[in-house]
mmCIF file of C-alpha atoms and ligand atoms in Angstrom:
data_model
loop_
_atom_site.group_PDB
_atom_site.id
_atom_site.type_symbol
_atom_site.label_atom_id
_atom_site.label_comp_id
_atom_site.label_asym_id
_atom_site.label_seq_id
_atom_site.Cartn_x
_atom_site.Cartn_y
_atom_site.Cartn_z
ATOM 1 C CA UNK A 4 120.530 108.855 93.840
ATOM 2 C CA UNK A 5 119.147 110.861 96.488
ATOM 3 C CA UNK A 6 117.290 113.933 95.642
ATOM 4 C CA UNK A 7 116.900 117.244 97.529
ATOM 5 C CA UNK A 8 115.026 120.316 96.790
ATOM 6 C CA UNK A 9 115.419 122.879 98.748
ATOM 7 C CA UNK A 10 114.173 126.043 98.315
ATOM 8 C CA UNK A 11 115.957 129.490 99.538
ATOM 9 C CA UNK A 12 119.303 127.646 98.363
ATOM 10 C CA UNK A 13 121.038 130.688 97.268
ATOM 11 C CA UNK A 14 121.903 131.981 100.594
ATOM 12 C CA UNK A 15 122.104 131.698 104.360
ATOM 13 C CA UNK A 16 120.079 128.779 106.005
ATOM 14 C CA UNK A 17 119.337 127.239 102.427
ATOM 15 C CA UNK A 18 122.499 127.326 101.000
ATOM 16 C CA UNK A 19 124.373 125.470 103.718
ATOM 17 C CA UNK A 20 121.588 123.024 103.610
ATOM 18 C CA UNK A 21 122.662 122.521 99.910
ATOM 19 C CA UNK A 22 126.340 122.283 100.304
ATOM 20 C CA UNK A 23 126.486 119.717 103.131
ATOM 21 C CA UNK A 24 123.940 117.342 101.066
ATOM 22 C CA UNK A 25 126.533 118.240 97.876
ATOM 23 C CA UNK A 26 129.002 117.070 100.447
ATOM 24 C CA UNK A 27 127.802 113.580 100.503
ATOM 25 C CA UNK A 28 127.932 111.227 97.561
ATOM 26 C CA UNK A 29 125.410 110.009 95.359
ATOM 27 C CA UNK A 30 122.880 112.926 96.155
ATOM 28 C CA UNK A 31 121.358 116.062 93.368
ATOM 29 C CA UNK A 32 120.209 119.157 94.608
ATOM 30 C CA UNK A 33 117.081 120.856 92.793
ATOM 31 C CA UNK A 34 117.343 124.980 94.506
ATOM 32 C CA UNK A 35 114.183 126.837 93.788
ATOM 33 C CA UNK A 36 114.592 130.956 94.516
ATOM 34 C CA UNK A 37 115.160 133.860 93.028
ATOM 35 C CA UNK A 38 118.829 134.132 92.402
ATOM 36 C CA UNK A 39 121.591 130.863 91.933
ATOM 37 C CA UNK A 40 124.467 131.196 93.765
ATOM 38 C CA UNK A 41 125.565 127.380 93.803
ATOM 39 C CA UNK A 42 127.798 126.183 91.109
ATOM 40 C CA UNK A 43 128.085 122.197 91.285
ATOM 41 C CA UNK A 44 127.323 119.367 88.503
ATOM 42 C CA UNK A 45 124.836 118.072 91.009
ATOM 43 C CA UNK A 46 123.205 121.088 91.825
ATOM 44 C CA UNK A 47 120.751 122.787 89.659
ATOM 45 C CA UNK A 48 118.562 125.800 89.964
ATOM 46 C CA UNK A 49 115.232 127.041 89.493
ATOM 47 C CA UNK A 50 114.333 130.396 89.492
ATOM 48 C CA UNK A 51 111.356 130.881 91.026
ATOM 49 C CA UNK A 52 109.845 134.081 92.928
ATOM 50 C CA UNK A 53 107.783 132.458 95.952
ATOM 51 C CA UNK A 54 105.670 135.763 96.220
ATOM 52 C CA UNK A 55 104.649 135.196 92.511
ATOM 53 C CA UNK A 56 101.822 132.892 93.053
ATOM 54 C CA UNK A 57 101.073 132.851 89.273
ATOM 55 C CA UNK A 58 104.481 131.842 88.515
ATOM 56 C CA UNK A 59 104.972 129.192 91.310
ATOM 57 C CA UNK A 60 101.084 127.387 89.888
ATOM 58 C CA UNK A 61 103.347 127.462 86.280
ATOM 59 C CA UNK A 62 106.766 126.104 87.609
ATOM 60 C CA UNK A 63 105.678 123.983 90.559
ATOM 61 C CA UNK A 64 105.716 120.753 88.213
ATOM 62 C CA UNK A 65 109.036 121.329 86.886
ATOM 63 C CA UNK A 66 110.777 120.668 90.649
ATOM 64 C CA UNK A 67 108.698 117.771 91.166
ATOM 65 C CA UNK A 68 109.773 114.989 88.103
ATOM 66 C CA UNK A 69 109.615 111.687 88.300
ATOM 67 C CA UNK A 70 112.970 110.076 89.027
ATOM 68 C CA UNK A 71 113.868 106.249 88.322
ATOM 69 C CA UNK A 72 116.821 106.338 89.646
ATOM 70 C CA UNK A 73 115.333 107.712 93.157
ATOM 71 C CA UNK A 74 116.345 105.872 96.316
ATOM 72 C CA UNK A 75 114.601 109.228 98.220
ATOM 73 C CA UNK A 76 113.291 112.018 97.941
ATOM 74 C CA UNK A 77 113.480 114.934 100.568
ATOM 75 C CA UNK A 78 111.467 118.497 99.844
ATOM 76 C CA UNK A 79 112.940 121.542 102.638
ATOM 77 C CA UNK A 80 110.298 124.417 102.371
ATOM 78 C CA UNK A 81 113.224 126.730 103.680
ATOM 79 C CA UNK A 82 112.479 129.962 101.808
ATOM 80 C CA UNK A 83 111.128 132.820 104.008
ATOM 81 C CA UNK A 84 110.543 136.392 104.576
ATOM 82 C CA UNK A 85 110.101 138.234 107.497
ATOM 83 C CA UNK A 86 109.014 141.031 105.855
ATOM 84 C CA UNK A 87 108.651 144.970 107.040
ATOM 85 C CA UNK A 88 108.647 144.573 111.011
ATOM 86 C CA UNK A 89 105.847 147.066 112.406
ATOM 87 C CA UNK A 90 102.694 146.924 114.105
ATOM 88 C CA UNK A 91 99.321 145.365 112.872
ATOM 89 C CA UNK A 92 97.874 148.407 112.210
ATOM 90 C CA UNK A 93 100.663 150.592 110.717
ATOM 91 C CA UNK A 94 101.382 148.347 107.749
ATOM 92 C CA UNK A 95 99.789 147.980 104.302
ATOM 93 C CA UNK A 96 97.072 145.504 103.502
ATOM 94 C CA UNK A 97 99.903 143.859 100.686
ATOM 95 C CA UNK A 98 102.745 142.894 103.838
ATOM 96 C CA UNK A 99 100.195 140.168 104.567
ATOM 97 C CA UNK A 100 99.491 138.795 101.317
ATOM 98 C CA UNK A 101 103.575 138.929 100.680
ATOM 99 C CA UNK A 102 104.595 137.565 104.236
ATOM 100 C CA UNK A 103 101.457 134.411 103.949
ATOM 101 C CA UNK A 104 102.318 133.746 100.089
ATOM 102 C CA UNK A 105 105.870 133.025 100.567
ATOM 103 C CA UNK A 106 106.100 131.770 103.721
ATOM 104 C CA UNK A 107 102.525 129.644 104.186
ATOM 105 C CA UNK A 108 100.970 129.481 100.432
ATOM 106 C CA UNK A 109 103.900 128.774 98.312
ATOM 107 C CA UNK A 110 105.250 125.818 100.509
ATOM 108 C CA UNK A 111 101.410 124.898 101.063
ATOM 109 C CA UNK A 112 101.696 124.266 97.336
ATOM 110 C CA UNK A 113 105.179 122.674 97.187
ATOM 111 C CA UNK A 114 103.855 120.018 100.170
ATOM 112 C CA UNK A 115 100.114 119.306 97.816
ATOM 113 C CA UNK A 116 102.655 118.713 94.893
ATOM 114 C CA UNK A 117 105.006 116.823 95.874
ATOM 115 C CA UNK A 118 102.800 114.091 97.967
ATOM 116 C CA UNK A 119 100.776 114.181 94.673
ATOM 117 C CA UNK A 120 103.914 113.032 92.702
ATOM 118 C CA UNK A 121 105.215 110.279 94.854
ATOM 119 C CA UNK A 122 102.811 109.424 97.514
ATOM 120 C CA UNK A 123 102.814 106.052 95.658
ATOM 121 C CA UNK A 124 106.298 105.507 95.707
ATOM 122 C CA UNK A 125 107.925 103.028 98.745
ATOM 123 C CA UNK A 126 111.142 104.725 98.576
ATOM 124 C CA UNK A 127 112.207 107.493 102.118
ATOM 125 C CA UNK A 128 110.472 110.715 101.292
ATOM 126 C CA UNK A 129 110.623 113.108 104.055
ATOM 127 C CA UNK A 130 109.545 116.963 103.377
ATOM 128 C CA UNK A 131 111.130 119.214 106.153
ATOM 129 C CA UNK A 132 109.786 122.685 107.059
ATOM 130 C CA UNK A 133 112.056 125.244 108.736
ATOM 131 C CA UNK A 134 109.954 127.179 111.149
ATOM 132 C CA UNK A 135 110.555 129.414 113.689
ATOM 133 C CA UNK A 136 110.078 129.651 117.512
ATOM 134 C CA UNK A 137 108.353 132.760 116.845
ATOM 135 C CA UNK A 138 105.739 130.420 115.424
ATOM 136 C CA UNK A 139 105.312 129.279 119.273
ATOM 137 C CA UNK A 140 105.249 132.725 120.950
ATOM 138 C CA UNK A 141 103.717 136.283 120.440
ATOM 139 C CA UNK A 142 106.654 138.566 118.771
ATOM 140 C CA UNK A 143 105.584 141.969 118.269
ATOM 141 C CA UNK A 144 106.327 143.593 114.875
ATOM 142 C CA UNK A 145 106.138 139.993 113.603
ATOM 143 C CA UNK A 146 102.692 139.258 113.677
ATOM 144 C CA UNK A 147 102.145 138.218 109.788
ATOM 145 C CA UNK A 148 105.986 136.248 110.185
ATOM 146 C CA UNK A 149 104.964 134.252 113.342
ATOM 147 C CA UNK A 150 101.291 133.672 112.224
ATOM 148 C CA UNK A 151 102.822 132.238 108.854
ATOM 149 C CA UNK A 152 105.176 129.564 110.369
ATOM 150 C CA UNK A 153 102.418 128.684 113.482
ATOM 151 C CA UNK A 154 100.642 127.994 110.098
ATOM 152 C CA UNK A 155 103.577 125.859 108.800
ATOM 153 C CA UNK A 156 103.757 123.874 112.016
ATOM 154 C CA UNK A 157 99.486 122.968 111.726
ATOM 155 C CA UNK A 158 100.149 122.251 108.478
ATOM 156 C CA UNK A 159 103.034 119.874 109.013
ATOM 157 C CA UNK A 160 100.787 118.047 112.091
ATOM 158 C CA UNK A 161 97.942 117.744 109.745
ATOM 159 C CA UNK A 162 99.727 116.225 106.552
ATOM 160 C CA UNK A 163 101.934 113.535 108.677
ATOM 161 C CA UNK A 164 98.530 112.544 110.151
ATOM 162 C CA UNK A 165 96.892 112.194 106.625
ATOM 163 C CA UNK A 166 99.787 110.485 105.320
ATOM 164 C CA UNK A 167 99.878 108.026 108.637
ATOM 165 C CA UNK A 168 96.116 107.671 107.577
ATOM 166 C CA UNK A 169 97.173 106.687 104.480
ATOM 167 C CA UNK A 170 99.952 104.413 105.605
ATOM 168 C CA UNK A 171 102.315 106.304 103.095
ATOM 169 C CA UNK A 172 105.401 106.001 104.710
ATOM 170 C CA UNK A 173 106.080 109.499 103.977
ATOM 171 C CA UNK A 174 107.363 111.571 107.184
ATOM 172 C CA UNK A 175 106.604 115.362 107.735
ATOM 173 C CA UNK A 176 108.153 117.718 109.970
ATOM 174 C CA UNK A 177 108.638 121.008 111.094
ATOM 175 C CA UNK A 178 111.910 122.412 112.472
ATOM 176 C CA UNK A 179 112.967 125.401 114.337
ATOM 177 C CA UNK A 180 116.278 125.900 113.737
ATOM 178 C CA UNK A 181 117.561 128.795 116.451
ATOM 179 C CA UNK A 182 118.884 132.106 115.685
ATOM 180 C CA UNK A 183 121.568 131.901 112.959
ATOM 181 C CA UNK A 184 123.728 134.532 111.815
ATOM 182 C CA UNK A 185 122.019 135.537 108.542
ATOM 183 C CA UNK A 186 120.841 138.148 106.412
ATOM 184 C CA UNK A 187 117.033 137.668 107.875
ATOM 185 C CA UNK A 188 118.846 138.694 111.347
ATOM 186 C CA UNK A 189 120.719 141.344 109.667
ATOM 187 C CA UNK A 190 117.150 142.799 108.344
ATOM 188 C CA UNK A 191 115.873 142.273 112.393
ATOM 189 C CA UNK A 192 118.793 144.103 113.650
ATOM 190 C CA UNK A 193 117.362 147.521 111.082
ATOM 191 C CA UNK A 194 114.249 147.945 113.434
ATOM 192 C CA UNK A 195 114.044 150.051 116.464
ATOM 193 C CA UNK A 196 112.173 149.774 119.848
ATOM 194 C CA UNK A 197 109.018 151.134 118.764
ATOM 195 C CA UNK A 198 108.691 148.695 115.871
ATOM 196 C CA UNK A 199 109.999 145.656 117.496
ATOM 197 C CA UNK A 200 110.391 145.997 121.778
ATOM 198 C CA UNK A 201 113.096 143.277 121.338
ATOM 199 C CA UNK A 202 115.571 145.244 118.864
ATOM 200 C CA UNK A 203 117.980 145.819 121.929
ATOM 201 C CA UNK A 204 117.555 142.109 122.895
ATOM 202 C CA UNK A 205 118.758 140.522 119.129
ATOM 203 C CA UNK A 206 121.287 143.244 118.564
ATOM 204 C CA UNK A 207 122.904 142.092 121.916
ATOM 205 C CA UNK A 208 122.579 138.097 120.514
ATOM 206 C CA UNK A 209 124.664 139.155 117.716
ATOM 207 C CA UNK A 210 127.782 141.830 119.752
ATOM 208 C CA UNK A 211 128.128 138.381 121.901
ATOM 209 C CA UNK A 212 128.278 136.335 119.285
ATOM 210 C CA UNK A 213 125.278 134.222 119.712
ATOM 211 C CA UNK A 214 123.609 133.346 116.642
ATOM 212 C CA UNK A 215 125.106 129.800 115.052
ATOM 213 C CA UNK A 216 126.143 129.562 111.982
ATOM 214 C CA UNK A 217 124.344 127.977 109.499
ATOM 215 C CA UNK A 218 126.906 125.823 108.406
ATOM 216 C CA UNK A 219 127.394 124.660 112.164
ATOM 217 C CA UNK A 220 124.157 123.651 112.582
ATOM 218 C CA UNK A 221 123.349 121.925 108.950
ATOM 219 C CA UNK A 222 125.203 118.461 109.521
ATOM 220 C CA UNK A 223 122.836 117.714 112.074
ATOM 221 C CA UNK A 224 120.017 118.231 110.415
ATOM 222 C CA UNK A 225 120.834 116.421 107.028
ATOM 223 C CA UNK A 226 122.186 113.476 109.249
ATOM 224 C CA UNK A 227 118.627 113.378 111.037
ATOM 225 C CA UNK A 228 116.984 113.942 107.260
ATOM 226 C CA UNK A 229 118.972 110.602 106.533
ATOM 227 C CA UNK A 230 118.201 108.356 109.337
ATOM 228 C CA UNK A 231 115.665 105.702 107.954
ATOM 229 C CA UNK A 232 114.321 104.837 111.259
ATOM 230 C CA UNK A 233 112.035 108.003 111.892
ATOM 231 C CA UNK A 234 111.812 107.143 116.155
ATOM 232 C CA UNK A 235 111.088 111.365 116.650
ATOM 233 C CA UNK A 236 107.138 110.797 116.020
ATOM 234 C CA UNK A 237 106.942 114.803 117.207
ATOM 235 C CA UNK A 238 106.241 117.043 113.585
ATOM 236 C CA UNK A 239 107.102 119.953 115.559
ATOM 237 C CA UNK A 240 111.109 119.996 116.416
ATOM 238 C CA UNK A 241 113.263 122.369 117.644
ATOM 239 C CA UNK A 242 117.303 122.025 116.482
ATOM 240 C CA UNK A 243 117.873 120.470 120.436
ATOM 241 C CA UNK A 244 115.387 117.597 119.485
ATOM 242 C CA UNK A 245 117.623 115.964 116.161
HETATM 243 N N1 NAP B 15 117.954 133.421 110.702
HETATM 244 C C1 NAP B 15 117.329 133.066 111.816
HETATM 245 O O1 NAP B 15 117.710 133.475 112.936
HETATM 246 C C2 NAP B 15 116.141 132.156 111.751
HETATM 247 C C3 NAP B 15 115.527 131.803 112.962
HETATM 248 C C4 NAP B 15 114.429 130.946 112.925
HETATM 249 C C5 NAP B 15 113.975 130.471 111.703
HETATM 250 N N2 NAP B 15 114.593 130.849 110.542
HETATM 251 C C6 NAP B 15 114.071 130.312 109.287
HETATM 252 O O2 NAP B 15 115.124 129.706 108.561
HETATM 253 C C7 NAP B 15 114.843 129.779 107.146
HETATM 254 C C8 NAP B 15 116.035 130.362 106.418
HETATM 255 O O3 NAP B 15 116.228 131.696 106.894
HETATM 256 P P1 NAP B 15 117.585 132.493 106.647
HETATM 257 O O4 NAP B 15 117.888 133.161 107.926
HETATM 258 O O5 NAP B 15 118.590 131.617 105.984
HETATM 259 O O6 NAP B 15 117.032 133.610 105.640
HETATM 260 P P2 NAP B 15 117.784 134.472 104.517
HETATM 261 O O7 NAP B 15 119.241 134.512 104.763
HETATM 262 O O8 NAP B 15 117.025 135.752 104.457
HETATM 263 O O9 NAP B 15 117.535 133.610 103.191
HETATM 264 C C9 NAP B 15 116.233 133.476 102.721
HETATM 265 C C10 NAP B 15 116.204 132.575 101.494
HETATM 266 O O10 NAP B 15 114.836 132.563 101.049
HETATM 267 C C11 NAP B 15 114.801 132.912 99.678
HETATM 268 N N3 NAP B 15 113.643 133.737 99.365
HETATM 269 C C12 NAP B 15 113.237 134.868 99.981
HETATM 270 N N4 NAP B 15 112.209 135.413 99.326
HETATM 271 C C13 NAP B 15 111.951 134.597 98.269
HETATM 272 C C14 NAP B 15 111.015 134.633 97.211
HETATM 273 N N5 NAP B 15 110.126 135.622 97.068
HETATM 274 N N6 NAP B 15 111.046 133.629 96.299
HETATM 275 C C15 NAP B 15 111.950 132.641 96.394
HETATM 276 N N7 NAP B 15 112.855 132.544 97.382
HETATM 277 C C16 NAP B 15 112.865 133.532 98.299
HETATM 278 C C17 NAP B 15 116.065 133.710 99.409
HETATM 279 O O11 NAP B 15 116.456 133.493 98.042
HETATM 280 P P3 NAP B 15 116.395 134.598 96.879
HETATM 281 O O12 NAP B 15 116.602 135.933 97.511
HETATM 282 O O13 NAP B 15 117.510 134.170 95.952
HETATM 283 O O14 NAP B 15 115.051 134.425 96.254
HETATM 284 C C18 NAP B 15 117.063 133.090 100.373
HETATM 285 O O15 NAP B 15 117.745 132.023 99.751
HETATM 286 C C19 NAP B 15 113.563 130.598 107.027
HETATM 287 O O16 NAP B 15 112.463 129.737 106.910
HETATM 288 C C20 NAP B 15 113.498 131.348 108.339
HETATM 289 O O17 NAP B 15 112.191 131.705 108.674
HETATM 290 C C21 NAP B 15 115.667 131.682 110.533
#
């Protein structure tokens, strides 16, 4: 069997992630958010608020068993807010600790877990971050949402070089995955010029019809996730790169 978690399964990005590994035989998906959307007998959920940092220390071991019946493993630290899009400066002192907890400190804690449960094992483990290219450039109104996932993306370099230290096996990345037509872009397309000097830019992306759909986009990247042969030794990926 080949297990996924993936968390942020219950809707856009996530959730298409979930149905094209349900797609494929001989694979169980473990979803960790808030609500569960997916009904399949291979699929099961748990609920888990990533901005509850008391709850995830409780729950964390509970998505992480150990499986005999493994042939690999894959973690996808999907979940993510943006957050209220404003200035540093005009927000309150809790956007940062919401915006870093779920989108830094929670999968922080997912990656510490998991290479704590089955860094001994020889099976394929892989854990896959999705990032963001606004973890490469300065996006104003984003600050705490780009600093999070620039965050993700040292994080990601620094495990795969501990693990190649370690000679593991295990393989880390970090993926950017373009501008897909979900509700995250929906809550983009809600601020105005003053918040976000871009809002004209992303509203036009979506009137021509520019963002992907997740679902177009997710075959790639669970093909790549299945490859054995890991010949990309870049962490940091964009979608173009699979
Ligand atoms: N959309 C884009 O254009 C774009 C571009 C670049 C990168 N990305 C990245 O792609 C990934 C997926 O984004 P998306 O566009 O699919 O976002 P989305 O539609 O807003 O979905 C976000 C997912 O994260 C989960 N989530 C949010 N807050 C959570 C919390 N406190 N606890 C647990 N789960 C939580 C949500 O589940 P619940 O609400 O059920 O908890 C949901 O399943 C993110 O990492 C995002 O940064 C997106």
């Amino acid at each position: 069997m080949h297990y996924y978690i993936i968390t942020g399964a219950s809707r856009g990005l996530g959730k298409a992630l979930a149905e094209s590994v349900l797609s494929l035989p001989d694979t169980k998906v473990i979803g960790v958010s808030r609500h569960a959307t997916i009904e399949h007998e291979r699929y099961s959920h748990q609920p888990l608020d990533l901005s509850d940092m008391l709850a995830v220390q409780n729950n964390l071991h509970k998505v992480f068993p150990q499986w005999p019946d493994a042939q690999s493993i894959t973690l996808i630290n999907n979940a993510a807010v943006l957050g209220e899009i404003g200035y540093l400066g005009e927000h309150q002192n809790e956007h940062f600790e919401f915006v870093f907890d779920v989108n830094i400190v929670a999968p922080a804690m997912l990656m510490n877990t998991f290479l704590s449960a089955y860094s001994g094992l020889s099976i394929p483990r892989t854990i896959l971050n999705i990032s963001s290219g606004a973890a490469q450039r300065a996006v104003d109104g984003w600050g705490a949402y780009s600093a999070s996932k620039a965050a993700l993306d040292a994080l990601s370099r620094t495990a795969q070089k501990e693990q190649d230290l370690r000679g593991s096996g295990i393989r880390i990345r970090s993926l950017s995955p373009g501008i897909l037509d979900t509700a995250m872009q929906e809550h983009i397309r809600t601020a105005d010029e003053y918040s976000f000097s871009e809002a004209a830019k992303f509203a036009s992306f979506y009137q021509k019809g520019k963002l992907a759909n997740p679902v177009d986009i997710v075959d790639k990247i669970v093909s790549w996730l299945r490859e054995t042969s890991y010949e990309n030794r870049s962490v940091v990926l964009r979608i173009t790169d699979l």
